[in-house]
């Protein structure tokens, strides 16, 4: 195909590029309400093969632009040079672009052979593929378009009914409605007797659904947020990733958390939360440092939740089985709760299909492979019951819901986003937590090593948040839910 032939994909490329700006750090969320309509309109004029290619050309800038930050961890900490690390992210983007390519093909096939409007076809097909992408090959629901609306709190309240996919559906419906203005004209030019009723009915339904979503949001936001009332403190240690597990820096890490925790304890919180893998030793397997931490916590007279690497089993013929865990010490300094991370990061915390991919090591250098947990357990304390989601577990709506199918008072998520530097990654990760709070109608506490840490109420309002790469102690005063 010559250069002139590729011009037909220009609208797809522009739409995919524009959509990037709807996500953090740009946060131009209004863009996503109209930027896909040129892409949809172009598909109406393409052959099946061209439509599939257009979906690919749409997906590459869209996924690469929203997930470029992955390069930072594999470049800075995985020992892979800059250009190859970008190439790996591009490879991931190409895989995800297959979904948008399939969307382009299916939409193009159907829009030419039906009276149904794009405002119905586009969201049905798009959301179906977003759902598949969220679960296929361990799942990676990052960049779902609904996440771009995390600041539009009055509108997104209905996700407690539909989940994040409802917001994606509404966004695609509005984009389809814009495209329908031009598609209907093209249909009428080809078939003067073409009925406009399905399109008119679609506009009526879309307006009604949008108004109901706004009304539901208004009613929800005029209710008091749900949740128990207590005081919690977050410790954002801001420990450099390259030093977290350095033996020479171990004492500095421990003293940093101790000093900051003593400062936070002066406000008498019921719970103090440290981030993922905050403890720079194998908890319970290093008796000296474990006892030191327990003795320190005993002096606090409060609950302490922290992330730690634990050893689950040791074999003479194999490396130890490690777990990425969250541990709660109660007021008596007893281990009252241990949660082992269930959804591990492929190629970051383990290598999938290791026997088949024996030649592939983890892309991110760490202290070893991890074994997954299998229990959706909650901690119990006088101030409430809660689950602890570790790192990117918070991006999986179904996994979070499994902790709260019967009960639970609030959500805690601990993470270490130092891997991704000052890129869009930590900001996007934070934005997803807003939806988990609304979906489950639970207030949420997020402790991150380098940020963003913060408190979110059960309606998705951000009560307090930290900047990234600063040492911060965060303790809200008088906020319901904490």
Short mmCIF file of C-alpha atoms in Angstrom, two decimals:
data_model
loop_
_atom_site.label_atom_id
_atom_site.label_comp_id
_atom_site.label_asym_id
_atom_site.label_seq_id
_atom_site.Cartn_x
_atom_site.Cartn_y
_atom_site.Cartn_z
CA UNK A 1 0.00 0.00 0.00
CA UNK A 2 1.41 3.41 -0.96
CA UNK A 3 1.44 6.47 1.27
CA UNK A 4 -1.71 7.86 -0.31
CA UNK A 5 -3.56 4.68 0.60
CA UNK A 6 -2.73 5.14 4.28
CA UNK A 7 -4.49 8.51 4.35
CA UNK A 8 -7.80 6.74 4.89
CA UNK A 9 -6.56 5.76 8.37
CA UNK A 10 -5.77 9.33 9.40
CA UNK A 11 -9.05 9.80 11.30
CA UNK A 12 -8.44 6.58 13.22
CA UNK A 13 -4.94 7.70 14.22
CA UNK A 14 -6.19 11.16 15.24
CA UNK A 15 -9.02 9.68 17.31
CA UNK A 16 -6.69 7.26 19.09
CA UNK A 17 -4.17 10.02 19.77
CA UNK A 18 -6.80 12.47 21.04
CA UNK A 19 -8.21 9.87 23.44
CA UNK A 20 -4.87 9.72 25.26
CA UNK A 21 -5.42 13.30 26.48
CA UNK A 22 -8.60 12.28 28.33
CA UNK A 23 -6.54 10.22 30.82
CA UNK A 24 -4.19 11.31 33.61
CA UNK A 25 -1.91 13.20 33.71
CA UNK A 26 -3.63 15.32 31.05
CA UNK A 27 -7.12 14.83 32.52
CA UNK A 28 -8.92 16.48 29.59
CA UNK A 29 -11.79 14.08 30.21
CA UNK A 30 -14.28 16.00 28.03
CA UNK A 31 -12.28 14.93 24.95
CA UNK A 32 -13.45 11.33 25.28
CA UNK A 33 -17.10 12.35 24.72
CA UNK A 34 -16.47 13.21 21.08
CA UNK A 35 -12.99 12.19 19.91
CA UNK A 36 -14.01 8.66 18.83
CA UNK A 37 -16.76 9.84 16.49
CA UNK A 38 -14.36 10.54 13.56
CA UNK A 39 -13.05 7.00 13.91
CA UNK A 40 -16.59 5.58 13.89
CA UNK A 41 -17.55 7.68 10.89
CA UNK A 42 -14.51 6.52 8.92
CA UNK A 43 -15.42 2.85 9.51
CA UNK A 44 -18.71 3.39 7.70
CA UNK A 45 -16.75 4.12 4.52
CA UNK A 46 -14.29 1.22 4.61
CA UNK A 47 -14.08 -2.34 3.43
CA UNK A 48 -13.80 -5.07 6.07
CA UNK A 49 -10.03 -5.34 5.68
CA UNK A 50 -9.59 -1.58 5.86
CA UNK A 51 -11.80 -1.38 8.95
CA UNK A 52 -9.69 -3.96 10.76
CA UNK A 53 -6.55 -2.02 9.89
CA UNK A 54 -8.20 1.23 11.00
CA UNK A 55 -8.88 -0.34 14.40
CA UNK A 56 -5.21 -1.26 14.66
CA UNK A 57 -4.16 2.26 13.67
CA UNK A 58 -6.55 3.63 16.29
CA UNK A 59 -5.33 1.28 19.02
CA UNK A 60 -1.58 1.76 18.67
CA UNK A 61 -1.44 5.46 19.69
CA UNK A 62 -4.27 4.96 22.18
CA UNK A 63 -2.70 2.09 24.11
CA UNK A 64 0.90 3.22 23.70
CA UNK A 65 0.01 6.74 24.78
CA UNK A 66 -1.79 5.58 27.93
CA UNK A 67 0.63 2.78 28.84
CA UNK A 68 4.03 4.13 27.76
CA UNK A 69 4.99 4.32 31.45
CA UNK A 70 5.57 0.56 31.54
CA UNK A 71 8.90 1.19 29.82
CA UNK A 72 10.19 2.96 32.95
CA UNK A 73 10.26 -0.15 35.13
CA UNK A 74 11.79 -2.48 32.55
CA UNK A 75 14.31 0.17 31.48
CA UNK A 76 15.35 1.49 34.89
CA UNK A 77 15.01 -1.68 36.95
CA UNK A 78 14.89 -4.53 34.44
CA UNK A 79 18.20 -3.70 32.77
CA UNK A 80 16.65 -3.42 29.30
CA UNK A 81 17.91 -0.47 27.18
CA UNK A 82 15.61 2.44 26.39
CA UNK A 83 14.72 1.57 22.78
CA UNK A 84 14.07 -2.16 23.41
CA UNK A 85 11.98 -1.27 26.48
CA UNK A 86 9.81 1.02 24.34
CA UNK A 87 9.62 -1.76 21.75
CA UNK A 88 8.19 -4.11 24.39
CA UNK A 89 5.51 -1.57 25.30
CA UNK A 90 4.77 -1.19 21.59
CA UNK A 91 4.41 -4.97 21.34
CA UNK A 92 1.89 -4.91 24.20
CA UNK A 93 0.07 -2.07 22.44
CA UNK A 94 -0.07 -4.10 19.23
CA UNK A 95 -1.63 -7.02 21.10
CA UNK A 96 -4.27 -4.77 22.66
CA UNK A 97 -4.86 -3.12 19.28
CA UNK A 98 -6.16 -6.45 18.05
CA UNK A 99 -9.25 -5.75 20.16
CA UNK A 100 -9.82 -2.36 18.58
CA UNK A 101 -9.09 -3.96 15.20
CA UNK A 102 -11.80 -6.55 15.83
CA UNK A 103 -14.10 -3.73 16.92
CA UNK A 104 -13.43 -1.88 13.67
CA UNK A 105 -14.17 -4.97 11.63
CA UNK A 106 -17.39 -5.86 13.49
CA UNK A 107 -18.69 -2.30 13.52
CA UNK A 108 -17.97 -1.82 9.82
CA UNK A 109 -19.69 -5.10 8.97
CA UNK A 110 -22.83 -4.29 10.92
CA UNK A 111 -23.27 -0.56 10.32
CA UNK A 112 -23.56 -1.14 6.56
CA UNK A 113 -26.18 -3.87 6.87
CA UNK A 114 -28.60 -2.64 9.49
CA UNK A 115 -30.96 0.18 10.29
CA UNK A 116 -29.65 0.34 13.84
CA UNK A 117 -27.73 3.52 14.75
CA UNK A 118 -24.07 3.69 15.69
CA UNK A 119 -25.05 4.92 19.15
CA UNK A 120 -26.32 1.39 19.89
CA UNK A 121 -23.90 -0.75 17.90
CA UNK A 122 -20.68 0.99 18.96
CA UNK A 123 -21.12 0.71 22.75
CA UNK A 124 -22.36 -2.88 22.61
CA UNK A 125 -19.35 -4.02 20.59
CA UNK A 126 -16.81 -1.84 22.37
CA UNK A 127 -17.81 -2.79 25.90
CA UNK A 128 -17.99 -6.48 25.03
CA UNK A 129 -14.39 -6.36 23.82
CA UNK A 130 -13.28 -4.25 26.80
CA UNK A 131 -14.73 -6.95 29.04
CA UNK A 132 -12.88 -9.72 27.19
CA UNK A 133 -9.63 -7.74 27.34
CA UNK A 134 -10.08 -7.38 31.10
CA UNK A 135 -9.95 -11.16 31.58
CA UNK A 136 -8.12 -12.72 28.61
CA UNK A 137 -4.57 -13.96 29.27
CA UNK A 138 -4.76 -13.04 33.00
CA UNK A 139 -6.46 -9.77 32.06
CA UNK A 140 -5.29 -6.19 31.69
CA UNK A 141 -8.20 -3.72 31.97
CA UNK A 142 -5.93 -0.69 31.92
CA UNK A 143 -6.99 2.10 29.50
CA UNK A 144 -10.71 1.25 29.62
CA UNK A 145 -12.21 4.51 28.40
CA UNK A 146 -14.59 4.81 31.35
CA UNK A 147 -11.62 5.47 33.66
CA UNK A 148 -11.08 8.83 31.97
CA UNK A 149 -14.16 10.15 33.83
CA UNK A 150 -12.95 9.66 37.41
CA UNK A 151 -13.29 13.38 38.11
CA UNK A 152 -16.86 13.58 36.80
CA UNK A 153 -18.26 12.45 40.15
CA UNK A 154 -21.92 13.51 39.66
CA UNK A 155 -22.27 11.40 36.50
CA UNK A 156 -20.37 8.23 37.39
CA UNK A 157 -22.38 7.29 40.49
CA UNK A 158 -24.27 4.62 38.54
CA UNK A 159 -21.16 2.40 38.39
CA UNK A 160 -22.43 0.78 41.58
CA UNK A 161 -25.03 -0.78 39.24
CA UNK A 162 -23.15 -1.25 35.96
CA UNK A 163 -19.50 -1.20 36.95
CA UNK A 164 -16.89 0.72 34.97
CA UNK A 165 -18.30 -0.78 31.77
CA UNK A 166 -21.42 1.37 32.12
CA UNK A 167 -19.34 4.53 31.81
CA UNK A 168 -17.54 3.13 28.77
CA UNK A 169 -20.94 2.27 27.27
CA UNK A 170 -22.26 5.80 27.76
CA UNK A 171 -19.11 7.38 26.32
CA UNK A 172 -19.26 5.22 23.20
CA UNK A 173 -23.01 5.86 22.84
CA UNK A 174 -22.46 9.62 22.81
CA UNK A 175 -19.62 9.26 20.28
CA UNK A 176 -21.89 7.04 18.20
CA UNK A 177 -24.68 9.63 18.40
CA UNK A 178 -22.34 12.29 16.99
CA UNK A 179 -21.24 9.94 14.20
CA UNK A 180 -24.90 9.12 13.48
CA UNK A 181 -25.53 12.71 12.35
CA UNK A 182 -23.24 12.10 9.38
CA UNK A 183 -23.94 8.38 8.94
CA UNK A 184 -27.69 9.04 8.67
CA UNK A 185 -27.06 11.65 5.96
CA UNK A 186 -24.93 9.17 4.01
CA UNK A 187 -27.61 6.51 4.39
CA UNK A 188 -30.30 8.91 3.14
CA UNK A 189 -28.15 9.87 0.15
CA UNK A 190 -27.83 6.20 -0.83
CA UNK A 191 -31.41 5.23 0.09
CA UNK A 192 -33.82 8.23 0.07
CA UNK A 193 -36.55 6.12 1.72
CA UNK A 194 -34.26 4.99 4.55
CA UNK A 195 -36.21 5.16 7.83
CA UNK A 196 -34.95 7.65 10.39
CA UNK A 197 -37.04 6.18 13.20
CA UNK A 198 -34.36 3.86 14.69
CA UNK A 199 -31.94 6.77 14.89
CA UNK A 200 -34.52 9.14 16.36
CA UNK A 201 -35.53 6.49 18.90
CA UNK A 202 -31.86 6.02 19.73
CA UNK A 203 -31.42 9.71 20.47
CA UNK A 204 -34.48 9.62 22.70
CA UNK A 205 -33.18 6.60 24.59
CA UNK A 206 -29.70 8.08 24.97
CA UNK A 207 -31.04 11.38 26.32
CA UNK A 208 -33.27 9.51 28.76
CA UNK A 209 -30.45 7.26 29.98
CA UNK A 210 -28.12 10.23 30.43
CA UNK A 211 -30.73 12.18 32.38
CA UNK A 212 -31.41 9.16 34.60
CA UNK A 213 -27.67 8.80 35.25
CA UNK A 214 -27.44 12.47 36.22
CA UNK A 215 -30.51 12.20 38.46
CA UNK A 216 -29.18 9.04 40.11
CA UNK A 217 -25.87 10.80 40.72
CA UNK A 218 -27.62 13.81 42.24
CA UNK A 219 -29.61 11.60 44.60
CA UNK A 220 -26.57 9.55 45.59
CA UNK A 221 -24.42 12.61 46.27
CA UNK A 222 -27.11 14.06 48.49
CA UNK A 223 -26.93 10.99 50.70
CA UNK A 224 -24.37 10.73 53.47
CA UNK A 225 -21.37 8.62 52.43
CA UNK A 226 -21.47 5.14 53.91
CA UNK A 227 -18.81 3.65 56.14
CA UNK A 228 -17.62 3.55 59.72
CA UNK A 229 -16.06 6.56 61.42
CA UNK A 230 -12.54 6.35 62.78
CA UNK A 231 -9.16 8.00 62.31
CA UNK A 232 -6.51 6.44 60.09
CA UNK A 233 -3.03 7.59 59.11
CA UNK A 234 -1.12 6.82 55.93
CA UNK A 235 2.67 6.74 55.88
CA UNK A 236 4.16 7.56 52.46
CA UNK A 237 7.81 6.69 52.99
CA UNK A 238 9.04 7.65 49.50
CA UNK A 239 11.79 5.04 49.55
CA UNK A 240 13.79 4.98 46.27
CA UNK A 241 13.12 1.74 44.44
CA UNK A 242 16.78 0.99 43.84
CA UNK A 243 17.45 1.23 47.60
CA UNK A 244 14.43 -0.60 49.05
CA UNK A 245 16.19 -3.95 49.24
CA UNK A 246 19.76 -2.73 49.54
CA UNK A 247 21.35 -4.21 52.71
CA UNK A 248 23.24 -0.95 53.28
CA UNK A 249 19.99 1.03 53.26
CA UNK A 250 17.90 -1.41 55.30
CA UNK A 251 18.33 0.42 58.60
CA UNK A 252 17.47 3.78 57.01
CA UNK A 253 14.21 2.34 55.61
CA UNK A 254 13.20 0.92 58.99
CA UNK A 255 14.02 4.14 60.85
CA UNK A 256 12.18 6.24 58.26
CA UNK A 257 8.95 4.33 58.81
CA UNK A 258 9.39 4.30 62.57
CA UNK A 259 10.00 8.05 62.81
CA UNK A 260 7.08 8.92 60.53
CA UNK A 261 4.80 6.51 62.36
CA UNK A 262 5.64 8.03 65.74
CA UNK A 263 4.71 11.44 64.34
CA UNK A 264 1.40 10.09 63.01
CA UNK A 265 0.68 8.32 66.29
CA UNK A 266 0.58 11.66 68.12
CA UNK A 267 -2.88 12.17 66.54
CA UNK A 268 -4.08 8.87 68.06
CA UNK A 269 -5.25 7.10 64.89
CA UNK A 270 -7.02 3.76 65.20
CA UNK A 271 -5.12 2.42 62.19
CA UNK A 272 -1.77 3.27 60.61
CA UNK A 273 -1.12 2.01 57.09
CA UNK A 274 2.26 1.47 55.45
CA UNK A 275 2.60 0.77 51.69
CA UNK A 276 3.24 -2.43 49.77
CA UNK A 277 6.47 -4.25 50.73
CA UNK A 278 7.34 -1.44 53.13
CA UNK A 279 9.22 -3.82 55.44
CA UNK A 280 12.72 -4.41 53.97
CA UNK A 281 13.11 -7.94 55.33
CA UNK A 282 11.29 -11.27 55.34
CA UNK A 283 8.71 -10.79 58.06
CA UNK A 284 8.60 -13.75 60.51
CA UNK A 285 11.68 -15.27 58.88
CA UNK A 286 14.11 -12.66 60.18
CA UNK A 287 13.55 -13.09 63.94
CA UNK A 288 15.62 -10.08 65.02
CA UNK A 289 13.99 -7.48 62.79
CA UNK A 290 10.55 -9.06 63.17
CA UNK A 291 10.76 -8.77 66.94
CA UNK A 292 12.04 -5.20 66.61
CA UNK A 293 9.00 -4.24 64.53
CA UNK A 294 6.59 -5.96 66.91
CA UNK A 295 8.15 -4.22 69.92
CA UNK A 296 7.90 -0.89 68.13
CA UNK A 297 4.24 -1.47 67.29
CA UNK A 298 3.52 -2.46 70.88
CA UNK A 299 4.53 1.05 71.96
CA UNK A 300 2.00 2.65 69.60
CA UNK A 301 -1.21 1.27 71.12
CA UNK A 302 -2.84 1.18 67.68
CA UNK A 303 -3.35 -1.18 64.74
CA UNK A 304 -0.59 -1.28 62.13
CA UNK A 305 -1.14 -2.58 58.60
CA UNK A 306 1.92 -2.98 56.39
CA UNK A 307 3.11 -4.70 53.25
CA UNK A 308 5.82 -7.33 53.55
CA UNK A 309 7.41 -10.18 51.66
CA UNK A 310 6.81 -13.45 53.48
CA UNK A 311 8.27 -16.91 52.97
CA UNK A 312 5.58 -19.59 52.71
CA UNK A 313 7.71 -22.68 52.16
CA UNK A 314 11.35 -23.67 51.86
CA UNK A 315 12.65 -26.65 49.92
CA UNK A 316 16.17 -27.95 49.59
CA UNK A 317 15.79 -28.47 45.85
CA UNK A 318 13.94 -25.25 44.97
CA UNK A 319 14.04 -21.56 45.80
CA UNK A 320 11.79 -20.45 48.69
CA UNK A 321 8.15 -19.71 47.93
CA UNK A 322 7.58 -16.02 48.48
CA UNK A 323 4.34 -14.14 48.91
CA UNK A 324 3.54 -10.45 48.52
CA UNK A 325 1.53 -9.99 51.69
CA UNK A 326 -0.38 -7.51 53.83
CA UNK A 327 -0.08 -8.00 57.60
CA UNK A 328 -2.10 -6.46 60.41
CA UNK A 329 -0.75 -6.17 63.95
CA UNK A 330 -3.44 -5.49 66.55
CA UNK A 331 -3.12 -3.41 69.72
CA UNK A 332 -1.62 -6.43 71.51
CA UNK A 333 1.07 -6.68 68.79
CA UNK A 334 -0.38 -9.97 67.59
CA UNK A 335 -0.59 -10.89 63.92
CA UNK A 336 -4.33 -10.68 63.46
CA UNK A 337 -4.47 -10.95 59.69
CA UNK A 338 -2.29 -11.99 56.78
CA UNK A 339 -3.47 -11.55 53.21
CA UNK A 340 -1.40 -12.99 50.36
CA UNK A 341 -1.73 -11.26 47.00
CA UNK A 342 -3.95 -13.26 44.65
CA UNK A 343 -3.55 -11.57 41.26
CA UNK A 344 0.16 -11.39 40.52
CA UNK A 345 1.76 -9.20 37.85
CA UNK A 346 2.87 -11.39 34.91
CA UNK A 347 6.55 -10.92 34.05
CA UNK A 348 6.83 -8.63 37.08
CA UNK A 349 6.10 -11.00 39.97
CA UNK A 350 6.22 -14.27 38.08
CA UNK A 351 6.75 -15.68 34.60
CA UNK A 352 3.58 -17.31 33.23
CA UNK A 353 3.95 -20.71 31.63
CA UNK A 354 7.49 -20.88 32.94
CA UNK A 355 8.08 -24.41 31.65
CA UNK A 356 7.22 -23.30 28.12
CA UNK A 357 8.88 -19.88 28.49
CA UNK A 358 11.97 -21.15 30.27
CA UNK A 359 14.10 -18.70 28.27
CA UNK A 360 12.18 -15.67 29.58
CA UNK A 361 13.13 -14.07 32.88
CA UNK A 362 11.08 -11.44 34.66
CA UNK A 363 11.23 -8.05 32.95
CA UNK A 364 11.53 -6.31 36.31
CA UNK A 365 14.36 -7.37 38.56
CA UNK A 366 13.09 -8.27 42.00
CA UNK A 367 13.90 -10.53 44.90
CA UNK A 368 12.30 -13.60 43.39
CA UNK A 369 9.18 -15.15 41.96
CA UNK A 370 6.03 -15.07 44.05
CA UNK A 371 3.34 -17.63 44.74
CA UNK A 372 -0.27 -16.45 44.59
CA UNK A 373 -2.67 -16.45 47.49
CA UNK A 374 -6.08 -18.09 47.24
CA UNK A 375 -8.14 -16.62 50.09
CA UNK A 376 -10.38 -13.56 49.79
CA UNK A 377 -10.13 -12.75 53.48
CA UNK A 378 -10.91 -9.58 55.39
CA UNK A 379 -9.34 -8.19 58.52
CA UNK A 380 -11.49 -7.66 61.58
CA UNK A 381 -10.93 -4.80 63.99
CA UNK A 382 -13.05 -2.77 66.40
CA UNK A 383 -13.31 0.00 63.81
CA UNK A 384 -14.51 -2.26 60.99
CA UNK A 385 -13.85 -5.09 58.55
CA UNK A 386 -11.76 -4.52 55.44
CA UNK A 387 -9.94 -6.23 52.60
CA UNK A 388 -6.47 -5.20 51.46
CA UNK A 389 -5.86 -5.04 47.72
CA UNK A 390 -2.18 -5.10 46.83
CA UNK A 391 -0.79 -3.09 43.91
CA UNK A 392 -2.66 -3.60 40.66
CA UNK A 393 -5.30 -5.85 42.20
CA UNK A 394 -7.34 -2.67 42.62
CA UNK A 395 -7.79 -2.38 38.84
CA UNK A 396 -9.86 -5.60 38.70
CA UNK A 397 -13.50 -4.82 39.61
CA UNK A 398 -14.51 -8.47 39.96
CA UNK A 399 -11.64 -9.29 42.29
CA UNK A 400 -12.45 -6.37 44.60
CA UNK A 401 -16.15 -7.28 44.67
CA UNK A 402 -15.30 -10.79 45.89
CA UNK A 403 -14.10 -9.27 49.16
CA UNK A 404 -17.40 -7.45 49.69
CA UNK A 405 -20.12 -9.83 48.48
CA UNK A 406 -21.43 -10.29 52.04
CA UNK A 407 -20.08 -7.49 54.20
CA UNK A 408 -17.14 -5.18 54.85
CA UNK A 409 -16.82 -1.58 55.96
CA UNK A 410 -14.00 -0.05 53.91
CA UNK A 411 -11.30 -0.84 51.35
CA UNK A 412 -7.56 -0.58 51.82
CA UNK A 413 -5.15 -0.74 48.92
CA UNK A 414 -1.37 -0.64 49.30
CA UNK A 415 1.03 -0.24 46.42
CA UNK A 416 4.52 0.69 45.32
CA UNK A 417 4.36 2.81 42.17
CA UNK A 418 8.02 3.84 42.43
CA UNK A 419 8.60 1.41 39.55
CA UNK A 420 6.99 3.88 37.14
CA UNK A 421 8.63 7.18 38.04
CA UNK A 422 6.91 10.49 37.41
CA UNK A 423 4.91 9.17 34.46
CA UNK A 424 1.17 8.85 33.91
CA UNK A 425 1.15 5.37 35.46
CA UNK A 426 0.81 6.32 39.15
CA UNK A 427 -1.89 8.88 38.33
CA UNK A 428 -3.92 6.41 36.27
CA UNK A 429 -3.54 3.77 38.98
CA UNK A 430 -4.92 6.24 41.53
CA UNK A 431 -7.86 7.19 39.31
CA UNK A 432 -9.05 3.58 39.13
CA UNK A 433 -9.41 3.41 42.91
CA UNK A 434 -12.16 6.06 42.66
CA UNK A 435 -14.34 3.59 40.74
CA UNK A 436 -13.74 0.73 43.18
CA UNK A 437 -14.96 2.95 46.01
CA UNK A 438 -18.18 3.84 44.16
CA UNK A 439 -18.81 0.33 42.80
CA UNK A 440 -18.68 -1.17 46.27
CA UNK A 441 -19.99 1.91 48.14
CA UNK A 442 -17.05 1.66 50.51
CA UNK A 443 -14.63 4.38 51.58
CA UNK A 444 -11.08 3.65 50.47
CA UNK A 445 -7.62 4.16 51.97
CA UNK A 446 -4.64 4.05 49.62
CA UNK A 447 -1.04 3.93 50.84
CA UNK A 448 1.64 4.17 48.15
CA UNK A 449 5.39 4.18 48.69
CA UNK A 450 6.02 7.21 46.48
CA UNK A 451 2.39 8.29 46.02
CA UNK A 452 -0.31 8.87 45.24
CA UNK A 453 -1.66 8.11 48.72
CA UNK A 454 -5.03 9.30 49.90
CA UNK A 455 -8.57 8.88 51.15
CA UNK A 456 -11.66 8.47 48.95
CA UNK A 457 -15.20 8.38 50.29
CA UNK A 458 -17.88 5.88 49.24
CA UNK A 459 -19.18 8.32 46.61
CA UNK A 460 -15.78 8.60 44.95
CA UNK A 461 -14.94 12.03 46.30
CA UNK A 462 -11.22 12.48 46.88
CA UNK A 463 -10.94 13.71 50.46
CA UNK A 464 -7.17 13.99 50.66
CA UNK A 465 -4.29 12.99 48.42
CA UNK A 466 -0.53 13.39 48.38
CA UNK A 467 1.83 14.54 45.65
CA UNK A 468 4.25 11.92 44.40
CA UNK A 469 7.88 11.53 45.41
CA UNK A 470 7.48 13.27 48.74
CA UNK A 471 7.57 11.85 52.25
CA UNK A 472 4.13 12.50 53.67
CA UNK A 473 2.00 11.60 56.65
CA UNK A 474 -1.70 11.82 55.83
CA UNK A 475 -4.32 11.91 58.58
CA UNK A 476 -7.70 13.46 57.77
CA UNK A 477 -9.54 15.20 60.57
CA UNK A 478 -13.22 14.55 61.10
CA UNK A 479 -13.90 12.95 57.70
CA UNK A 480 -16.73 10.41 57.73
CA UNK A 481 -15.47 6.94 56.94
CA UNK A 482 -12.10 7.42 58.65
#
